[in-house]
mmCIF file of N, CA and C in Angstrom:
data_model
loop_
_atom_site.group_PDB
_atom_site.id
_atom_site.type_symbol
_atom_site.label_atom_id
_atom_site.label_comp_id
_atom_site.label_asym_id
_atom_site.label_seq_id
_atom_site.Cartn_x
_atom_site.Cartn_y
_atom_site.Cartn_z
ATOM 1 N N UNK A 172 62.944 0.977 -24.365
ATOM 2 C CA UNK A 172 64.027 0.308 -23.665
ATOM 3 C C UNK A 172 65.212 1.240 -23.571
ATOM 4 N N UNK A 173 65.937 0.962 -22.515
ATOM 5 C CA UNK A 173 67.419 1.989 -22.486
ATOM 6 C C UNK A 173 68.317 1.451 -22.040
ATOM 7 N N UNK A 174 69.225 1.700 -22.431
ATOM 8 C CA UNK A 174 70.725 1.282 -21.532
ATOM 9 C C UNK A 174 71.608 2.641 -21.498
ATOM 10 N N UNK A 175 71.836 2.529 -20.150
ATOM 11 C CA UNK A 175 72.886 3.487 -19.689
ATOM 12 C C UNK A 175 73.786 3.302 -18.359
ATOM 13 N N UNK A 176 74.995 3.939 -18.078
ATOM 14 C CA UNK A 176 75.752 3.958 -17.967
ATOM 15 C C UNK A 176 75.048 4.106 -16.134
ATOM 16 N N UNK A 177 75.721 3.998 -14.846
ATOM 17 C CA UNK A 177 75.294 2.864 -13.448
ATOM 18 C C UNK A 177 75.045 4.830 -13.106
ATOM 19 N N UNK A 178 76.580 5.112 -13.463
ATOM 20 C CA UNK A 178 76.465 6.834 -12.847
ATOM 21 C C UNK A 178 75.304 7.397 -13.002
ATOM 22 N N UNK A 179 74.902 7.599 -14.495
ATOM 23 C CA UNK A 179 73.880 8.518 -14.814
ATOM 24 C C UNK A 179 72.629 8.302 -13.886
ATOM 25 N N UNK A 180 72.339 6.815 -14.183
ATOM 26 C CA UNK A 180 71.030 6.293 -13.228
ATOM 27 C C UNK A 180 71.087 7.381 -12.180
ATOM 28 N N UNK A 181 72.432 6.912 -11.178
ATOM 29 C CA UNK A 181 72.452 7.375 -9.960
ATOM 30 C C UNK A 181 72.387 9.148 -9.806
ATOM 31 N N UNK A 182 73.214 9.767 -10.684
ATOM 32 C CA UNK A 182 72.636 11.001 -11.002
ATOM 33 C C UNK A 182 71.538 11.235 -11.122
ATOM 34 N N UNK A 183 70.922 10.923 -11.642
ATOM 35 C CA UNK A 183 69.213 11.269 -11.891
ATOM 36 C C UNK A 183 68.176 10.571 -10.849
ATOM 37 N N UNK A 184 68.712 9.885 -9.850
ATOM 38 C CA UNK A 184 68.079 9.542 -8.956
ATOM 39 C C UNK A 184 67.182 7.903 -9.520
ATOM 40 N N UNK A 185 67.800 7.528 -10.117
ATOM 41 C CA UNK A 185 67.057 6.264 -11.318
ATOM 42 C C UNK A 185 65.639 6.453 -11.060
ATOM 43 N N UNK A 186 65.057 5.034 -11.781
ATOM 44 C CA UNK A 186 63.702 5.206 -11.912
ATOM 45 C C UNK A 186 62.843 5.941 -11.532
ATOM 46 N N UNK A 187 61.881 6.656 -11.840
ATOM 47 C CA UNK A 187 60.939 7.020 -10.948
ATOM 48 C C UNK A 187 60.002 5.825 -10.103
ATOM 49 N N UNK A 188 59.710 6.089 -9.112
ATOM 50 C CA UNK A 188 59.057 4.310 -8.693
ATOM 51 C C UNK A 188 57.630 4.708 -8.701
ATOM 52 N N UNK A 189 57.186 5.971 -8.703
ATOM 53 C CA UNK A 189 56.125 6.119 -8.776
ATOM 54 C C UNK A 189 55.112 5.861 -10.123
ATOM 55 N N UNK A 190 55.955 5.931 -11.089
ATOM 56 C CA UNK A 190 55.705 4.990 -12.736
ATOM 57 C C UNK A 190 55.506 3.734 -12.643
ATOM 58 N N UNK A 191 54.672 3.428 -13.296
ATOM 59 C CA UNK A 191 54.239 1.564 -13.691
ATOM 60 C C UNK A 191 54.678 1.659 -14.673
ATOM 61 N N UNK A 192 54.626 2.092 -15.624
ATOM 62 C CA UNK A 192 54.787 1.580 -17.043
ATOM 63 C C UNK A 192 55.654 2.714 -17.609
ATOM 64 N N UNK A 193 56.395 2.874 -18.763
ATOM 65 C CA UNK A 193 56.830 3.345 -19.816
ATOM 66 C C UNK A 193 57.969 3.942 -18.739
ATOM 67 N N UNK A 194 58.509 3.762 -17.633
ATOM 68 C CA UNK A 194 59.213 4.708 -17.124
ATOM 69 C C UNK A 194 60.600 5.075 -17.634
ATOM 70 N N UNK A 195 61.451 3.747 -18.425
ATOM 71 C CA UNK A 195 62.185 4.332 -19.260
ATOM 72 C C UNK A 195 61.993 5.360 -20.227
ATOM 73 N N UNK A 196 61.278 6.040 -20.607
ATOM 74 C CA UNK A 196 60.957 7.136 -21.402
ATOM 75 C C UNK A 196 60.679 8.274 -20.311
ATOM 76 N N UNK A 197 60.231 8.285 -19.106
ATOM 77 C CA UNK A 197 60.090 9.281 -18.300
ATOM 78 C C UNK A 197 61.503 9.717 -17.690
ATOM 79 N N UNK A 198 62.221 8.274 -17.912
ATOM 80 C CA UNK A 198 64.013 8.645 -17.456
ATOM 81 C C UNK A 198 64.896 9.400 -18.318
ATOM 82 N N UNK A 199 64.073 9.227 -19.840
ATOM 83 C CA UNK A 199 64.866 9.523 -20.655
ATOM 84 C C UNK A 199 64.501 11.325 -20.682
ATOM 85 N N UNK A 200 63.031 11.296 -20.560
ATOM 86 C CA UNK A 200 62.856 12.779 -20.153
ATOM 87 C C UNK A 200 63.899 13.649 -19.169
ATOM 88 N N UNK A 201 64.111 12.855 -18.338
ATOM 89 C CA UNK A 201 64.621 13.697 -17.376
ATOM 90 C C UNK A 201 66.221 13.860 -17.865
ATOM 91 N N UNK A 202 66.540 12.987 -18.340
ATOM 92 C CA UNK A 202 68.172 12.865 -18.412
ATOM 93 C C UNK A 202 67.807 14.391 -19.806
ATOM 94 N N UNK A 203 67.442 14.581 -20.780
ATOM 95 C CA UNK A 203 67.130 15.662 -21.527
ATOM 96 C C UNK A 203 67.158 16.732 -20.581
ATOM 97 N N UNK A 204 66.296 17.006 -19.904
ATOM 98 C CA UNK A 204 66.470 17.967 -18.846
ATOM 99 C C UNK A 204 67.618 18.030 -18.075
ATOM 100 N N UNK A 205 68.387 17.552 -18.159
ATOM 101 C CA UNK A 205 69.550 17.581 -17.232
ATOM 102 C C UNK A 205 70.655 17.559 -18.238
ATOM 103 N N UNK A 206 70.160 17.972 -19.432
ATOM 104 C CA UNK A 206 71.305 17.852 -21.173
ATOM 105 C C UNK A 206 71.887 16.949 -21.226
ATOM 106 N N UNK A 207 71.512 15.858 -20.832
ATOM 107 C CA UNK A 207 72.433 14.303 -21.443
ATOM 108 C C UNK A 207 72.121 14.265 -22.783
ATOM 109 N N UNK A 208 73.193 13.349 -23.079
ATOM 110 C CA UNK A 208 73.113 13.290 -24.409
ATOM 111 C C UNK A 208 72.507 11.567 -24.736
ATOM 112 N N UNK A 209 71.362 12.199 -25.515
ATOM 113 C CA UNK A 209 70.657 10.442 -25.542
ATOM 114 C C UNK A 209 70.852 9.764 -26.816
ATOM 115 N N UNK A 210 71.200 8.648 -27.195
ATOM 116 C CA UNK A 210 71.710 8.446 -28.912
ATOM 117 C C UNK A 210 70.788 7.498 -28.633
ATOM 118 N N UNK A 211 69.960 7.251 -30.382
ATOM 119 C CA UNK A 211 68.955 5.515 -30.689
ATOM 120 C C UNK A 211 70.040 4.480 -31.361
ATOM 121 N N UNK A 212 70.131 3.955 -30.984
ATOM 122 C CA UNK A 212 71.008 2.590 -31.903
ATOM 123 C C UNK A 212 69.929 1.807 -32.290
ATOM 124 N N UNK A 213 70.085 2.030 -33.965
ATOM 125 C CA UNK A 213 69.085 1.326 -34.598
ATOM 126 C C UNK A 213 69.599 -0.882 -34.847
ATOM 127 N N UNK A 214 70.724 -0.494 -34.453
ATOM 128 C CA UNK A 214 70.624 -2.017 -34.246
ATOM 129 C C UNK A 214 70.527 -2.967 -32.878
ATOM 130 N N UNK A 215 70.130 -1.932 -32.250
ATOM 131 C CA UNK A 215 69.913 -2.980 -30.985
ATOM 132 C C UNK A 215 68.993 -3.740 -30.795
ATOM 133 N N UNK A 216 68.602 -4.620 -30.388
ATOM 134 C CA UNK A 216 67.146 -6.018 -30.455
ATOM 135 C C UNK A 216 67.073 -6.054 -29.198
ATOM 136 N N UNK A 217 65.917 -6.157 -29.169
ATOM 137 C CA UNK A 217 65.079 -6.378 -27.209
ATOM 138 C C UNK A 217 63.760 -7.077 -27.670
ATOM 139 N N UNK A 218 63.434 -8.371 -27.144
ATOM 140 C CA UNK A 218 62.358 -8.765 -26.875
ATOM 141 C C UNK A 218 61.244 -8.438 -26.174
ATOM 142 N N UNK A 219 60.067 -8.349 -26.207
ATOM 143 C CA UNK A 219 59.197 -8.230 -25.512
ATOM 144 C C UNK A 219 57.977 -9.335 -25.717
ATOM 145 N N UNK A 220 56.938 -9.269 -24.372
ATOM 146 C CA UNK A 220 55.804 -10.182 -24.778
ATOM 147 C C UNK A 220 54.659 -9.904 -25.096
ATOM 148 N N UNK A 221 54.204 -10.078 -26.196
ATOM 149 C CA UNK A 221 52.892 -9.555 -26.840
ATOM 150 C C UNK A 221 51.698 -10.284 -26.432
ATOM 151 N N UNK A 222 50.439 -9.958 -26.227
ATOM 152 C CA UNK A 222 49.639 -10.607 -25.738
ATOM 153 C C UNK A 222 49.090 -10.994 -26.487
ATOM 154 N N UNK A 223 48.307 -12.306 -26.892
ATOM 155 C CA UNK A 223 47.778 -12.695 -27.900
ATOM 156 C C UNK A 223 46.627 -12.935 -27.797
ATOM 157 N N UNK A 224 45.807 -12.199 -26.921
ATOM 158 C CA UNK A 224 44.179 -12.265 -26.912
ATOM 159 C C UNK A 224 43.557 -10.713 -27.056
ATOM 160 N N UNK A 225 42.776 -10.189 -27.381
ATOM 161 C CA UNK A 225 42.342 -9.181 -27.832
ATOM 162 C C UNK A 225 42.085 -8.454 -26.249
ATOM 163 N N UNK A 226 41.638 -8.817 -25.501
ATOM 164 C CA UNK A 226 40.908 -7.873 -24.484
ATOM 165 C C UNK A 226 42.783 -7.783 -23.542
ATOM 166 N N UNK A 227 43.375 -8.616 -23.012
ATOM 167 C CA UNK A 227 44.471 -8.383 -22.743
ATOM 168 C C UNK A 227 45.596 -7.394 -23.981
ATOM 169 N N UNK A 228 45.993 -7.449 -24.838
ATOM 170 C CA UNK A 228 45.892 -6.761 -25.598
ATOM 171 C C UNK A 228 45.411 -5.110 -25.797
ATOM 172 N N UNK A 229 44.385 -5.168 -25.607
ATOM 173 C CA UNK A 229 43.385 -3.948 -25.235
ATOM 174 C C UNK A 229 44.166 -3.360 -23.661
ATOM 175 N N UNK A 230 43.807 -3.868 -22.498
ATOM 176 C CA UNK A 230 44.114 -3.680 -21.035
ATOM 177 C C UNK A 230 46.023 -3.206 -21.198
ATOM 178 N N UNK A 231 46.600 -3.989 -21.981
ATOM 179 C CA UNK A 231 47.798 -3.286 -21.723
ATOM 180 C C UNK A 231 47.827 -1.535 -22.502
ATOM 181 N N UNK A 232 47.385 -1.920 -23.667
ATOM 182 C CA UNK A 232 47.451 -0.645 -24.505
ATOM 183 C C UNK A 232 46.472 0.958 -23.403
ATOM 184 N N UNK A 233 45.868 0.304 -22.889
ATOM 185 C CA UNK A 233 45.226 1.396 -22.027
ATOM 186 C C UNK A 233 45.831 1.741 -20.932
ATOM 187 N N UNK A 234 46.660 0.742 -20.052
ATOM 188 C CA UNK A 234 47.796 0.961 -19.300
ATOM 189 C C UNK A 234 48.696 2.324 -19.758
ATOM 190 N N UNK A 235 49.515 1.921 -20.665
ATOM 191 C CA UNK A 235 50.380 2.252 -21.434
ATOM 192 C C UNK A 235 49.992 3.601 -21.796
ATOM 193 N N UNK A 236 49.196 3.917 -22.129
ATOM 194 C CA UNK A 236 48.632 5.336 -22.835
ATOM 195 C C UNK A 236 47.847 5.869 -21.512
ATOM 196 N N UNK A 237 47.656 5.379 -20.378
ATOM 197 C CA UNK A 237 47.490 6.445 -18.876
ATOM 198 C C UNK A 237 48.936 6.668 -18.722
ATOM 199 N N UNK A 238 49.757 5.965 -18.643
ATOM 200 C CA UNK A 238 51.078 6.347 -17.816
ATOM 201 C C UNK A 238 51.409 7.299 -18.699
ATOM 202 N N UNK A 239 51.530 6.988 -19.725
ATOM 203 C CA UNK A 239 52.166 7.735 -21.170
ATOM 204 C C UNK A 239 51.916 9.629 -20.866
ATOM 205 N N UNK A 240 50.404 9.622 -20.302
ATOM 206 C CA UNK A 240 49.726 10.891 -20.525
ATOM 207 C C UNK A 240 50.039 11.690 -19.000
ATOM 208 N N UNK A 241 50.719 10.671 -18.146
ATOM 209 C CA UNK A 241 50.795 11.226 -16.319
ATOM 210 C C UNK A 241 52.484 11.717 -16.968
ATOM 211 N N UNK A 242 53.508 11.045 -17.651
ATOM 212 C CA UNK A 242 54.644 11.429 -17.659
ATOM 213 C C UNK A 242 54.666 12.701 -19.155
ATOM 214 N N UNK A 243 53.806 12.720 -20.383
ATOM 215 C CA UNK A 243 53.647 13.997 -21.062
ATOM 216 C C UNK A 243 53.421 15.089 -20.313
ATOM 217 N N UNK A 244 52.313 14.875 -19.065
ATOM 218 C CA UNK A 244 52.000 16.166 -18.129
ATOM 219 C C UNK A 244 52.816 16.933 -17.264
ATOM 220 N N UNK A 245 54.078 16.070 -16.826
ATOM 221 C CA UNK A 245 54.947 16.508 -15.714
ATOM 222 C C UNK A 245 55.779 16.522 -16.489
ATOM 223 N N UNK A 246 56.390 16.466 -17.941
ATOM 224 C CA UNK A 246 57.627 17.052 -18.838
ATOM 225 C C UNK A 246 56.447 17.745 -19.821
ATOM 226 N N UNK A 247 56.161 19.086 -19.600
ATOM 227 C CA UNK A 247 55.405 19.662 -20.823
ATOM 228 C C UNK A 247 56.088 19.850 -21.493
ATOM 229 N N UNK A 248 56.560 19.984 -23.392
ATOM 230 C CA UNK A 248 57.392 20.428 -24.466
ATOM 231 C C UNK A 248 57.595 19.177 -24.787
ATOM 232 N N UNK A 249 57.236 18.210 -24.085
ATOM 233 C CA UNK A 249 58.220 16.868 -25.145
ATOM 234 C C UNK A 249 57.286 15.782 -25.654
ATOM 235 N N UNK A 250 56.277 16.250 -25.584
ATOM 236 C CA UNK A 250 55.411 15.384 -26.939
ATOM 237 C C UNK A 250 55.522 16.558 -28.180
ATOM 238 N N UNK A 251 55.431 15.377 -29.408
ATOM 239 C CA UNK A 251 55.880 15.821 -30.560
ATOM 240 C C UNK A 251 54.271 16.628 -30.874
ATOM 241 N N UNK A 252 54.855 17.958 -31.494
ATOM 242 C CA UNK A 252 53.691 18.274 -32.094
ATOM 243 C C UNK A 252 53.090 19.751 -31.326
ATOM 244 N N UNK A 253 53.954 19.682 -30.128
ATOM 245 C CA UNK A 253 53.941 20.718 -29.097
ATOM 246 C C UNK A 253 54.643 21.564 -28.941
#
């Protein structure tokens, strides 16, 4: 999740639309590339909805980890471990 400021969006051209999923983290990539400065606030709370059947469950997590691996490929250096 992210919150930021209307400018930056617009600087960076906001979302990518070509992302389904995780694209706040592909924004956050880019704003790095462009040396923003990104802070975690460990007290912020955001809801989300968890699926409570196993195969849905499953279908999102596989979602999630394609997009995950299309936005690691087009920012190489910023998975950990690399």
């Amino acid at each position: 999740n992210l919150l930021c400021k209307k400018n930056l969006l617009a600087e960076l051209n906001g979302f990518d639309e070509k992302v389904f999923c995780v694209e706040d983290g592909e924004f956050i990539f880019r704003a790095l590339e462009a040396k923003k400065i990104i802070v975690f606030e460990s007290k912020s709370r955001v809801s989300h909805y968890h699926a409570t059947k196993l195969r849905a469950y499953l279908k999102k997590q596989a979602m999630h980890g394609y997009w995950a691996s299309k936005i690691y490929r087009n920012h190489p250096g910023r998975v950990a471990g690399h």
